[in-house]
mmCIF file of C-alpha atoms in Angstrom:
data_model
loop_
_atom_site.group_PDB
_atom_site.id
_atom_site.type_symbol
_atom_site.label_atom_id
_atom_site.label_comp_id
_atom_site.label_asym_id
_atom_site.label_seq_id
_atom_site.Cartn_x
_atom_site.Cartn_y
_atom_site.Cartn_z
ATOM 1 C CA MET D 5 84.746 98.233 76.368
ATOM 2 C CA GLY D 6 86.450 100.697 78.548
ATOM 3 C CA THR D 7 85.847 103.158 81.622
ATOM 4 C CA ASP D 8 86.509 106.341 81.574
ATOM 5 C CA ILE D 9 86.461 108.410 84.289
ATOM 6 C CA TYR D 10 84.998 112.445 84.190
ATOM 7 C CA GLY D 11 84.373 115.274 86.461
ATOM 8 C CA PHE D 12 84.387 118.834 87.924
ATOM 9 C CA ILE D 13 86.667 119.563 91.506
ATOM 10 C CA GLU D 14 83.821 122.064 93.664
ATOM 11 C CA CYS D 15 84.302 123.992 95.990
ATOM 12 C CA ARG D 16 81.818 126.229 98.175
ATOM 13 C CA TRP D 17 82.056 129.932 101.115
ATOM 14 C CA ASP D 18 81.614 127.764 104.391
ATOM 15 C CA ARG D 19 82.637 131.285 106.693
ATOM 16 C CA TRP D 20 80.020 134.137 106.509
ATOM 17 C CA LEU D 21 77.594 133.537 104.366
ATOM 18 C CA ASP D 22 73.805 131.849 105.435
ATOM 19 C CA GLU D 23 73.977 127.898 104.902
ATOM 20 C CA ASP D 24 71.203 128.586 101.460
ATOM 21 C CA ASP D 25 74.148 131.443 100.391
ATOM 22 C CA ARG D 26 76.825 128.250 100.119
ATOM 23 C CA SER D 27 75.988 127.090 97.381
ATOM 24 C CA TRP D 28 79.086 124.264 94.934
ATOM 25 C CA ASP D 29 81.019 125.956 92.459
ATOM 26 C CA ALA D 30 82.740 124.447 89.527
ATOM 27 C CA ALA D 31 86.667 125.361 89.355
ATOM 28 C CA ILE D 32 87.729 123.403 87.026
ATOM 29 C CA ASP D 33 87.202 120.400 84.716
ATOM 30 C CA LEU D 34 88.769 116.630 86.099
ATOM 31 C CA ALA D 35 90.290 116.852 82.306
ATOM 32 C CA HIS D 36 92.174 119.369 83.241
ATOM 33 C CA LEU D 37 94.705 117.334 86.043
ATOM 34 C CA TYR D 38 93.434 113.679 85.029
ATOM 35 C CA ASN D 39 93.013 111.470 81.447
ATOM 36 C CA GLY D 40 94.034 108.244 82.869
ATOM 37 C CA ARG D 41 92.570 105.344 82.823
ATOM 38 C CA SER D 42 92.919 102.906 86.425
ATOM 39 C CA TYR D 43 90.910 100.640 87.420
ATOM 40 C CA ASP D 44 92.790 100.509 90.638
ATOM 41 C CA ALA D 45 92.666 104.065 91.167
ATOM 42 C CA PHE D 46 88.612 103.506 90.379
ATOM 43 C CA GLY D 47 87.606 101.378 92.457
ATOM 44 C CA CYS D 48 90.197 101.767 94.850
ATOM 45 C CA LEU D 49 87.708 105.463 95.295
ATOM 46 C CA PHE D 50 84.905 104.574 94.454
ATOM 47 C CA GLY D 51 84.477 101.294 93.640
ATOM 48 C CA VAL D 52 83.848 100.926 90.340
ATOM 49 C CA ARG D 53 85.659 97.668 88.068
ATOM 50 C CA ASP D 54 87.815 97.042 90.413
ATOM 51 C CA ASP D 55 87.530 95.841 93.705
ATOM 52 C CA THR D 56 91.212 95.352 95.899
ATOM 53 C CA PHE D 57 90.110 97.926 98.382
ATOM 54 C CA ARG D 58 86.877 98.738 99.840
ATOM 55 C CA PRO D 59 85.491 101.823 98.183
ATOM 56 C CA LEU D 60 86.430 105.601 100.051
ATOM 57 C CA ALA D 61 83.126 106.803 98.260
ATOM 58 C CA PRO D 62 81.773 104.379 96.418
ATOM 59 C CA ALA D 63 78.110 105.062 94.248
ATOM 60 C CA ARG D 64 76.929 107.775 95.873
ATOM 61 C CA GLY D 65 75.921 109.285 92.910
ATOM 62 C CA LEU D 66 75.444 113.274 91.719
ATOM 63 C CA PRO D 67 75.384 115.046 95.144
ATOM 64 C CA PRO D 68 71.780 116.750 94.466
ATOM 65 C CA ASP D 69 73.899 120.573 95.112
ATOM 66 C CA THR D 70 76.335 119.387 92.271
ATOM 67 C CA SER D 71 77.237 122.403 89.979
ATOM 68 C CA PRO D 72 74.833 123.570 87.558
ATOM 69 C CA HIS D 73 78.527 123.761 85.496
ATOM 70 C CA ALA D 74 79.296 120.515 86.368
ATOM 71 C CA ARG D 75 74.939 118.746 86.201
ATOM 72 C CA SER D 76 74.598 120.139 82.927
ATOM 73 C CA HIS D 77 77.983 117.963 81.545
ATOM 74 C CA PHE D 78 76.500 114.679 83.101
ATOM 75 C CA ASP D 79 74.453 113.268 80.352
ATOM 76 C CA GLY D 80 72.745 111.037 83.145
ATOM 77 C CA CYS D 81 73.194 107.703 81.338
ATOM 78 C CA SER D 82 76.584 107.041 82.893
ATOM 79 C CA ARG D 83 77.535 103.618 84.483
ATOM 80 C CA SER D 84 78.486 105.475 88.064
ATOM 81 C CA ALA D 85 78.573 108.531 89.148
ATOM 82 C CA SER D 86 79.627 109.554 93.367
ATOM 83 C CA TRP D 87 81.537 112.249 95.285
ATOM 84 C CA ILE D 88 83.816 112.818 98.069
ATOM 85 C CA THR D 89 85.324 115.469 99.880
ATOM 86 C CA TRP D 90 88.719 116.451 100.561
ATOM 87 C CA ALA D 91 88.413 116.313 104.700
ATOM 88 C CA GLU D 92 87.252 112.459 103.293
ATOM 89 C CA LEU D 93 90.742 111.969 101.578
ATOM 90 C CA LEU D 94 92.196 113.702 104.116
ATOM 91 C CA THR D 95 91.288 110.373 107.114
ATOM 92 C CA ALA D 96 92.020 107.851 104.463
ATOM 93 C CA ASP D 97 94.286 105.324 105.588
ATOM 94 C CA TRP D 98 96.990 105.690 102.024
ATOM 95 C CA ASP D 99 98.692 103.138 103.614
ATOM 96 C CA GLU D 100 95.815 100.212 104.148
ATOM 97 C CA VAL D 101 97.231 97.667 102.216
ATOM 98 C CA ALA D 102 94.769 94.853 99.825
ATOM 99 C CA ALA D 103 92.813 92.317 100.959
ATOM 100 C CA GLU D 104 94.976 89.982 97.965
ATOM 101 C CA VAL D 105 97.736 89.903 96.840
ATOM 102 C CA ASP D 106 98.264 92.242 93.712
ATOM 103 C CA ALA D 107 98.101 89.421 90.148
ATOM 104 C CA CYS D 108 101.230 92.677 88.729
ATOM 105 C CA VAL D 109 105.524 91.464 90.063
ATOM 106 C CA HIS D 110 105.622 94.615 91.903
ATOM 107 C CA GLU D 111 109.448 96.170 90.851
ATOM 108 C CA TYR D 112 111.302 97.816 94.024
ATOM 109 C CA ARG D 113 113.825 99.827 93.301
ATOM 110 C CA ARG D 114 116.437 102.189 95.631
ATOM 111 C CA ASN D 115 115.971 105.377 96.433
ATOM 112 C CA PRO D 116 118.668 108.110 97.226
ATOM 113 C CA ASP D 117 118.650 106.109 100.774
ATOM 114 C CA GLY D 118 119.007 102.188 99.765
ATOM 115 C CA VAL D 119 115.211 101.539 100.632
ATOM 116 C CA TRP D 120 113.385 100.199 98.144
ATOM 117 C CA GLU D 121 110.234 101.857 96.976
ATOM 118 C CA LEU D 122 107.717 100.764 94.405
ATOM 119 C CA TYR D 123 108.661 101.966 90.697
ATOM 120 C CA GLY D 124 105.883 99.644 89.135
ATOM 121 C CA ARG D 125 103.703 96.982 88.729
ATOM 122 C CA ASN D 126 104.948 94.217 85.984
ATOM 123 C CA THR D 127 107.491 97.307 83.969
ATOM 124 C CA SER D 128 110.875 95.524 83.274
ATOM 125 C CA LEU D 129 108.855 92.442 82.555
ATOM 126 C CA THR D 130 111.570 90.522 79.684
ATOM 127 C CA ARG D 131 113.925 91.239 82.453
ATOM 128 C CA PHE D 132 111.607 89.128 85.269
ATOM 129 C CA ALA D 133 110.901 86.653 82.973
ATOM 130 C CA GLU D 134 114.499 86.546 82.649
ATOM 131 C CA LEU D 135 114.914 86.336 86.402
ATOM 132 C CA SER D 136 112.264 84.023 87.407
ATOM 133 C CA GLY D 137 112.019 81.592 84.407
ATOM 134 C CA LEU D 138 108.857 81.832 83.539
ATOM 135 C CA THR D 139 107.976 81.525 79.792
ATOM 136 C CA ALA D 140 104.967 81.752 79.325
ATOM 137 C CA PRO D 141 102.843 85.186 79.037
ATOM 138 C CA HIS D 142 100.205 84.630 81.164
ATOM 139 C CA ASP D 143 102.571 83.869 84.093
ATOM 140 C CA VAL D 144 104.808 86.865 83.723
ATOM 141 C CA TYR D 145 102.130 89.145 83.374
ATOM 142 C CA ARG D 146 100.422 87.788 86.304
ATOM 143 C CA ALA D 147 102.964 86.153 88.061
ATOM 144 C CA GLY D 148 101.437 87.485 92.125
ATOM 145 C CA ARG D 149 98.419 84.187 90.402
ATOM 146 C CA THR D 150 101.334 81.344 90.389
ATOM 147 C CA GLN D 151 103.280 82.946 92.629
ATOM 148 C CA PRO D 152 104.203 82.227 96.580
ATOM 149 C CA GLU D 153 103.277 85.579 97.889
ATOM 150 C CA GLY D 154 106.955 87.407 99.291
ATOM 151 C CA THR D 155 108.522 86.157 96.514
ATOM 152 C CA GLU D 156 111.528 87.924 95.171
ATOM 153 C CA TRP D 157 113.486 87.894 92.558
ATOM 154 C CA ARG D 158 117.174 90.386 92.527
ATOM 155 C CA ASP D 159 118.428 92.157 90.024
ATOM 156 C CA GLY D 160 121.243 94.770 91.163
ATOM 157 C CA ASP D 161 120.070 97.527 92.605
ATOM 158 C CA ARG D 162 116.231 96.252 91.728
ATOM 159 C CA LEU D 163 114.316 93.684 93.120
ATOM 160 C CA PHE D 164 110.858 92.073 91.548
ATOM 161 C CA ARG D 165 108.358 90.677 94.472
ATOM 162 C CA VAL D 166 104.855 89.089 94.421
ATOM 163 C CA GLY D 167 103.079 91.563 96.824
ATOM 164 C CA ARG D 168 99.865 93.304 98.062
ATOM 165 C CA LEU D 169 99.269 97.227 96.721
ATOM 166 C CA ARG D 170 98.970 99.935 99.586
ATOM 167 C CA ARG D 171 96.645 101.827 99.071
ATOM 168 C CA LYS D 172 98.741 104.063 98.550
ATOM 169 C CA ASP D 173 100.057 102.436 95.712
ATOM 170 C CA ALA D 174 96.566 102.359 94.306
ATOM 171 C CA VAL D 175 96.162 105.854 94.009
ATOM 172 C CA PRO D 176 99.544 106.783 92.993
ATOM 173 C CA GLU D 177 101.042 110.968 93.577
ATOM 174 C CA SER D 178 102.361 110.493 89.690
ATOM 175 C CA ASP D 179 98.777 110.186 88.253
ATOM 176 C CA TRP D 180 96.432 112.039 90.688
ATOM 177 C CA GLY D 181 99.269 114.684 93.099
ATOM 178 C CA ALA D 182 97.412 117.417 90.576
ATOM 179 C CA VAL D 183 94.430 116.350 91.851
ATOM 180 C CA TRP D 184 95.133 116.780 94.805
ATOM 181 C CA ALA D 185 97.167 119.056 94.054
ATOM 182 C CA VAL D 186 94.027 121.439 93.471
ATOM 183 C CA MET D 187 91.740 120.263 95.911
ATOM 184 C CA ARG D 188 94.584 121.208 98.933
ATOM 185 C CA THR D 189 94.856 124.723 97.384
ATOM 186 C CA LEU D 190 90.825 124.865 97.639
ATOM 187 C CA ALA D 191 90.523 123.541 100.968
ATOM 188 C CA SER D 192 93.324 126.221 102.719
ATOM 189 C CA LEU D 193 90.474 129.350 100.551
ATOM 190 C CA HIS D 194 87.056 127.047 101.114
ATOM 191 C CA GLY D 195 87.856 124.560 104.514
ATOM 192 C CA ASP D 196 88.850 120.621 103.815
ATOM 193 C CA ASP D 197 84.407 119.749 103.783
ATOM 194 C CA GLY D 198 84.348 123.203 101.279
ATOM 195 C CA VAL D 199 85.847 121.291 99.028
ATOM 196 C CA ARG D 200 85.023 117.921 96.573
ATOM 197 C CA LEU D 201 85.285 116.316 93.800
ATOM 198 C CA VAL D 202 82.430 114.682 91.600
ATOM 199 C CA VAL D 203 82.850 112.167 89.173
ATOM 200 C CA TRP D 204 80.739 109.704 86.640
ATOM 201 C CA PHE D 205 82.046 107.121 84.361
ATOM 202 C CA ASP D 206 81.491 106.007 81.121
ATOM 203 C CA GLY D 207 82.001 102.740 79.976
#
């Protein structure tokens, strides 16, 4: 059974109001911005389904001052709940390297400047199998478990490599960019500590 993520981006005014009036409001349902099921990201951010990285906000539970709208969608039976502020996301070390070699082979492609950039993980596996000589499906899909770290296979303007993920690779902009864009915009009005992502998981 798979694990799905649910939640809301919340914000509150941090200026001009007394502390008692700084209640949190649900700004947007996470489902409008992200509908994936990336266990690398779930683990990297919240410690759910993957332990490649030390999670940024592991199992904090639902905040006691969660907005009424978000709380009404939380059924209390979810596997795990947590939250993280935009301020915390800004200070995270997104270049941190994982403690273990990734099981998936990484595919790199040259950008216009000639620099290798990560294109994907376990992509173009048919071509990778041809280059590597691996034939067993398990060895192809889990090359990082059987091949030494740093092993490379060149294929013109692309490169396959066994290596470690960076935190930003586990939570790629291509998947999470819309979430970050909304939080960034709200933070320009409410302050970095006045915006947070509240989430819970099922499955």
